[in-house]
């Protein structure tokens, strides 16, 4: 087996790599991270000339270009082509793409318009850039994101590193849970947010290469073979679109508080109990009274949005009392006898059940084990999303609905059999639990095994630990906090696979090949050091976690991976 020293490939002392497989990704990540830390420091100091110089330096570096290509060729959209129908599938295409990421004579192609269904039955338009345009966006995002993180509102949680919907939920809980907390909520909705952002405002205010940004905004869209100009908005689907959207709404919290303190004074502002919690373009604002939200806060928000070419939706924006409750990010927030309870919203539960029903209906002739493998990731993901809130009742209700849906599935397959035969055929008792939807499978070692449906009712309810509002992922002072937070959340996402969690801890959250951090965004693969076809076992001592790309390199180049020593 060939052994390659990954520490020296592509280092500063050696020649630049000549092929994709020879790139030292650990060095690439370190170079980009160091530049991003400098960008964050310059942004904090308000040294915008230095920010501009560092962004230009980063966008011209080999490391940033390689990382940008790596991102667009390994994410979920890697097999979705733009209007040029071009994909970067092979290592040769990926390596050649690095040299194509140049500003000189760069002209983005129009976006390919596709539509995806929304929960309300309508269609959401997405704009799909070409691979080259996606890579260019990823490249410039590396320089924009550290600046954006420095300037972001403390309670903005959408599309930011180590922040999630659960953080937004926890902040709303903190702002509304006490008897003396704000009782009124402005539940806001922006009308056609991504379609209506003012281009001139973005070009004047977003701190990145203006000429590149203008080209992206004016690239146009191909919809049903018709080329249409884009005069406003930023298309959903581009890699940089969430960052542009966040930048557009930055200041909604800090500028509102500053406005209130300037007009009402600091002490009175505190009594108004105004607080903003935002996730992307969805946000709520708390207040001590309905009058405060109607006469002071809402007019200011409308003016803030108008400058950016946006406005609130009259139909969907409303002011409600906490006893009446409101829905946000799939949860319902409501006080019952002065006690705040957060539950899965009825709309979210119904939408998820419809999703399950469709999957079961589309697989009437599938094997039981295949149906279970289709349903388990859906059930596990939904259960984990709601695990920080009061969800036991929703879990039990969903399990009951799912049971009868699966019973109909089984009866349709065996219309001549009675209920007792069907129960024995598809349900069994497992570890003291009755009526477990499970199937026998042939294990890889020649033995027998059982695959069972994920149990929603057995999902533990655990309170979420909220990220600190001031957390800056590119500031070295926050490095230890960010590392601890990232590991906690990764271990929680691996909780149903305790062996993965053990491997992740033993490797300190680092890939066993390149030595760089693994997280939910990068993903991971379970690799056997001694291949199973060569007699390798499934014991933990013979397994490591690798980045998906590193895993592919190990098998394509025959690299040898050494078991890391736990720190």
mmCIF file with all atom_site columns, C-alpha atoms in Angstrom, residues 317-414:
data_model
loop_
_atom_site.group_PDB
_atom_site.id
_atom_site.type_symbol
_atom_site.label_atom_id
_atom_site.label_alt_id
_atom_site.label_comp_id
_atom_site.label_asym_id
_atom_site.label_entity_id
_atom_site.label_seq_id
_atom_site.pdbx_PDB_ins_code
_atom_site.Cartn_x
_atom_site.Cartn_y
_atom_site.Cartn_z
_atom_site.occupancy
_atom_site.B_iso_or_equiv
_atom_site.pdbx_formal_charge
_atom_site.auth_seq_id
_atom_site.auth_comp_id
_atom_site.auth_asym_id
_atom_site.auth_atom_id
_atom_site.pdbx_PDB_model_num
ATOM 1  C CA . UNK A 1 317 ? -47.355 40.591 9.861  1.00 0.00 ? 317 UNK A CA 1
ATOM 2  C CA . UNK A 1 318 ? -49.279 40.739 13.137 1.00 0.00 ? 318 UNK A CA 1
ATOM 3  C CA . UNK A 1 319 ? -48.947 41.773 16.769 1.00 0.00 ? 319 UNK A CA 1
ATOM 4  C CA . UNK A 1 320 ? -50.013 39.061 19.235 1.00 0.00 ? 320 UNK A CA 1
ATOM 5  C CA . UNK A 1 321 ? -50.029 38.523 22.984 1.00 0.00 ? 321 UNK A CA 1
ATOM 6  C CA . UNK A 1 322 ? -47.863 35.743 24.349 1.00 0.00 ? 322 UNK A CA 1
ATOM 7  C CA . UNK A 1 323 ? -50.982 34.092 25.849 1.00 0.00 ? 323 UNK A CA 1
ATOM 8  C CA . UNK A 1 324 ? -52.375 33.822 22.325 1.00 0.00 ? 324 UNK A CA 1
ATOM 9  C CA . UNK A 1 325 ? -49.111 32.380 21.051 1.00 0.00 ? 325 UNK A CA 1
ATOM 10 C CA . UNK A 1 326 ? -47.298 32.522 17.740 1.00 0.00 ? 326 UNK A CA 1
ATOM 11 C CA . UNK A 1 327 ? -45.442 30.191 15.374 1.00 0.00 ? 327 UNK A CA 1
ATOM 12 C CA . UNK A 1 328 ? -41.774 30.658 14.524 1.00 0.00 ? 328 UNK A CA 1
ATOM 13 C CA . UNK A 1 329 ? -39.348 28.259 12.808 1.00 0.00 ? 329 UNK A CA 1
ATOM 14 C CA . UNK A 1 330 ? -41.685 25.281 13.164 1.00 0.00 ? 330 UNK A CA 1
ATOM 15 C CA . UNK A 1 331 ? -42.459 25.835 16.871 1.00 0.00 ? 331 UNK A CA 1
ATOM 16 C CA . UNK A 1 332 ? -45.387 27.339 18.724 1.00 0.00 ? 332 UNK A CA 1
ATOM 17 C CA . UNK A 1 333 ? -44.525 29.733 21.573 1.00 0.00 ? 333 UNK A CA 1
ATOM 18 C CA . UNK A 1 334 ? -47.333 30.295 24.063 1.00 0.00 ? 334 UNK A CA 1
ATOM 19 C CA . UNK A 1 335 ? -47.855 30.918 27.754 1.00 0.00 ? 335 UNK A CA 1
ATOM 20 C CA . UNK A 1 336 ? -50.265 28.712 29.676 1.00 0.00 ? 336 UNK A CA 1
ATOM 21 C CA . UNK A 1 337 ? -51.119 30.167 33.111 1.00 0.00 ? 337 UNK A CA 1
ATOM 22 C CA . UNK A 1 338 ? -47.978 32.337 32.933 1.00 0.00 ? 338 UNK A CA 1
ATOM 23 C CA . UNK A 1 339 ? -45.771 29.369 32.026 1.00 0.00 ? 339 UNK A CA 1
ATOM 24 C CA . UNK A 1 340 ? -44.125 29.474 28.598 1.00 0.00 ? 340 UNK A CA 1
ATOM 25 C CA . UNK A 1 341 ? -44.288 26.219 26.654 1.00 0.00 ? 341 UNK A CA 1
ATOM 26 C CA . UNK A 1 342 ? -42.634 25.684 23.280 1.00 0.00 ? 342 UNK A CA 1
ATOM 27 C CA . UNK A 1 343 ? -44.127 22.896 21.186 1.00 0.00 ? 343 UNK A CA 1
ATOM 28 C CA . UNK A 1 344 ? -43.919 21.714 17.579 1.00 0.00 ? 344 UNK A CA 1
ATOM 29 C CA . UNK A 1 345 ? -46.400 23.831 15.639 1.00 0.00 ? 345 UNK A CA 1
ATOM 30 C CA . UNK A 1 346 ? -49.525 22.190 14.210 1.00 0.00 ? 346 UNK A CA 1
ATOM 31 C CA . UNK A 1 347 ? -48.478 23.286 10.749 1.00 0.00 ? 347 UNK A CA 1
ATOM 32 C CA . UNK A 1 348 ? -45.064 21.652 11.123 1.00 0.00 ? 348 UNK A CA 1
ATOM 33 C CA . UNK A 1 349 ? -46.536 18.393 12.451 1.00 0.00 ? 349 UNK A CA 1
ATOM 34 C CA . UNK A 1 350 ? -49.070 18.210 9.634  1.00 0.00 ? 350 UNK A CA 1
ATOM 35 C CA . UNK A 1 351 ? -46.455 18.940 6.965  1.00 0.00 ? 351 UNK A CA 1
ATOM 36 C CA . UNK A 1 352 ? -44.169 16.220 8.331  1.00 0.00 ? 352 UNK A CA 1
ATOM 37 C CA . UNK A 1 353 ? -46.978 13.663 8.436  1.00 0.00 ? 353 UNK A CA 1
ATOM 38 C CA . UNK A 1 354 ? -47.859 14.452 4.818  1.00 0.00 ? 354 UNK A CA 1
ATOM 39 C CA . UNK A 1 355 ? -44.211 13.867 3.914  1.00 0.00 ? 355 UNK A CA 1
ATOM 40 C CA . UNK A 1 356 ? -44.241 10.464 5.634  1.00 0.00 ? 356 UNK A CA 1
ATOM 41 C CA . UNK A 1 357 ? -47.557 9.570  4.004  1.00 0.00 ? 357 UNK A CA 1
ATOM 42 C CA . UNK A 1 358 ? -46.180 10.359 0.561  1.00 0.00 ? 358 UNK A CA 1
ATOM 43 C CA . UNK A 1 359 ? -43.052 8.255  1.084  1.00 0.00 ? 359 UNK A CA 1
ATOM 44 C CA . UNK A 1 360 ? -45.106 5.283  2.278  1.00 0.00 ? 360 UNK A CA 1
ATOM 45 C CA . UNK A 1 361 ? -47.572 5.714  -0.577 1.00 0.00 ? 361 UNK A CA 1
ATOM 46 C CA . UNK A 1 362 ? -44.765 5.832  -3.131 1.00 0.00 ? 362 UNK A CA 1
ATOM 47 C CA . UNK A 1 363 ? -43.268 2.592  -1.783 1.00 0.00 ? 363 UNK A CA 1
ATOM 48 C CA . UNK A 1 364 ? -46.234 0.249  -1.613 1.00 0.00 ? 364 UNK A CA 1
ATOM 49 C CA . UNK A 1 365 ? -44.236 -2.545 -3.225 1.00 0.00 ? 365 UNK A CA 1
ATOM 50 C CA . UNK A 1 366 ? -40.926 -1.946 -1.444 1.00 0.00 ? 366 UNK A CA 1
ATOM 51 C CA . UNK A 1 367 ? -39.348 -4.422 0.941  1.00 0.00 ? 367 UNK A CA 1
ATOM 52 C CA . UNK A 1 368 ? -40.018 -3.705 4.586  1.00 0.00 ? 368 UNK A CA 1
ATOM 53 C CA . UNK A 1 369 ? -36.347 -3.142 5.368  1.00 0.00 ? 369 UNK A CA 1
ATOM 54 C CA . UNK A 1 370 ? -36.011 -0.670 2.475  1.00 0.00 ? 370 UNK A CA 1
ATOM 55 C CA . UNK A 1 371 ? -39.048 1.280  3.665  1.00 0.00 ? 371 UNK A CA 1
ATOM 56 C CA . UNK A 1 372 ? -37.585 1.426  7.173  1.00 0.00 ? 372 UNK A CA 1
ATOM 57 C CA . UNK A 1 373 ? -34.285 2.743  5.800  1.00 0.00 ? 373 UNK A CA 1
ATOM 58 C CA . UNK A 1 374 ? -36.197 5.465  3.947  1.00 0.00 ? 374 UNK A CA 1
ATOM 59 C CA . UNK A 1 375 ? -38.249 6.495  6.967  1.00 0.00 ? 375 UNK A CA 1
ATOM 60 C CA . UNK A 1 376 ? -35.592 6.352  9.687  1.00 0.00 ? 376 UNK A CA 1
ATOM 61 C CA . UNK A 1 377 ? -33.506 9.389  8.584  1.00 0.00 ? 377 UNK A CA 1
ATOM 62 C CA . UNK A 1 378 ? -36.706 11.437 8.269  1.00 0.00 ? 378 UNK A CA 1
ATOM 63 C CA . UNK A 1 379 ? -37.986 10.398 11.687 1.00 0.00 ? 379 UNK A CA 1
ATOM 64 C CA . UNK A 1 380 ? -34.619 10.854 13.363 1.00 0.00 ? 380 UNK A CA 1
ATOM 65 C CA . UNK A 1 381 ? -34.079 14.303 11.841 1.00 0.00 ? 381 UNK A CA 1
ATOM 66 C CA . UNK A 1 382 ? -37.562 15.536 12.787 1.00 0.00 ? 382 UNK A CA 1
ATOM 67 C CA . UNK A 1 383 ? -37.236 14.150 16.312 1.00 0.00 ? 383 UNK A CA 1
ATOM 68 C CA . UNK A 1 384 ? -33.821 15.699 16.861 1.00 0.00 ? 384 UNK A CA 1
ATOM 69 C CA . UNK A 1 385 ? -35.025 19.075 15.567 1.00 0.00 ? 385 UNK A CA 1
ATOM 70 C CA . UNK A 1 386 ? -37.795 19.164 18.181 1.00 0.00 ? 386 UNK A CA 1
ATOM 71 C CA . UNK A 1 387 ? -35.820 17.472 20.981 1.00 0.00 ? 387 UNK A CA 1
ATOM 72 C CA . UNK A 1 388 ? -35.074 20.766 22.845 1.00 0.00 ? 388 UNK A CA 1
ATOM 73 C CA . UNK A 1 389 ? -38.791 21.629 23.249 1.00 0.00 ? 389 UNK A CA 1
ATOM 74 C CA . UNK A 1 390 ? -41.953 20.131 24.770 1.00 0.00 ? 390 UNK A CA 1
ATOM 75 C CA . UNK A 1 391 ? -42.432 17.507 22.092 1.00 0.00 ? 391 UNK A CA 1
ATOM 76 C CA . UNK A 1 392 ? -43.404 14.240 23.814 1.00 0.00 ? 392 UNK A CA 1
ATOM 77 C CA . UNK A 1 393 ? -47.088 14.678 23.024 1.00 0.00 ? 393 UNK A CA 1
ATOM 78 C CA . UNK A 1 394 ? -46.302 15.449 19.371 1.00 0.00 ? 394 UNK A CA 1
ATOM 79 C CA . UNK A 1 395 ? -44.006 12.407 19.206 1.00 0.00 ? 395 UNK A CA 1
ATOM 80 C CA . UNK A 1 396 ? -46.734 10.113 20.566 1.00 0.00 ? 396 UNK A CA 1
ATOM 81 C CA . UNK A 1 397 ? -49.332 11.541 18.207 1.00 0.00 ? 397 UNK A CA 1
ATOM 82 C CA . UNK A 1 398 ? -47.010 11.112 15.212 1.00 0.00 ? 398 UNK A CA 1
ATOM 83 C CA . UNK A 1 399 ? -46.202 7.516  16.188 1.00 0.00 ? 399 UNK A CA 1
ATOM 84 C CA . UNK A 1 400 ? -49.908 6.727  16.394 1.00 0.00 ? 400 UNK A CA 1
ATOM 85 C CA . UNK A 1 401 ? -50.600 8.226  12.957 1.00 0.00 ? 401 UNK A CA 1
ATOM 86 C CA . UNK A 1 402 ? -47.577 6.440  11.512 1.00 0.00 ? 402 UNK A CA 1
ATOM 87 C CA . UNK A 1 403 ? -48.657 3.099  13.002 1.00 0.00 ? 403 UNK A CA 1
ATOM 88 C CA . UNK A 1 404 ? -52.031 3.193  11.256 1.00 0.00 ? 404 UNK A CA 1
ATOM 89 C CA . UNK A 1 405 ? -50.433 4.372  8.015  1.00 0.00 ? 405 UNK A CA 1
ATOM 90 C CA . UNK A 1 406 ? -48.025 1.407  8.128  1.00 0.00 ? 406 UNK A CA 1
ATOM 91 C CA . UNK A 1 407 ? -50.891 -0.937 8.999  1.00 0.00 ? 407 UNK A CA 1
ATOM 92 C CA . UNK A 1 408 ? -52.713 0.208  5.852  1.00 0.00 ? 408 UNK A CA 1
ATOM 93 C CA . UNK A 1 409 ? -49.476 -0.304 3.910  1.00 0.00 ? 409 UNK A CA 1
ATOM 94 C CA . UNK A 1 410 ? -49.217 -3.889 5.197  1.00 0.00 ? 410 UNK A CA 1
ATOM 95 C CA . UNK A 1 411 ? -52.906 -4.738 4.656  1.00 0.00 ? 411 UNK A CA 1
ATOM 96 C CA . UNK A 1 412 ? -52.729 -3.497 1.091  1.00 0.00 ? 412 UNK A CA 1
ATOM 97 C CA . UNK A 1 413 ? -49.875 -5.950 0.467  1.00 0.00 ? 413 UNK A CA 1
ATOM 98 C CA . UNK A 1 414 ? -51.807 -8.881 2.006  1.00 0.00 ? 414 UNK A CA 1
#
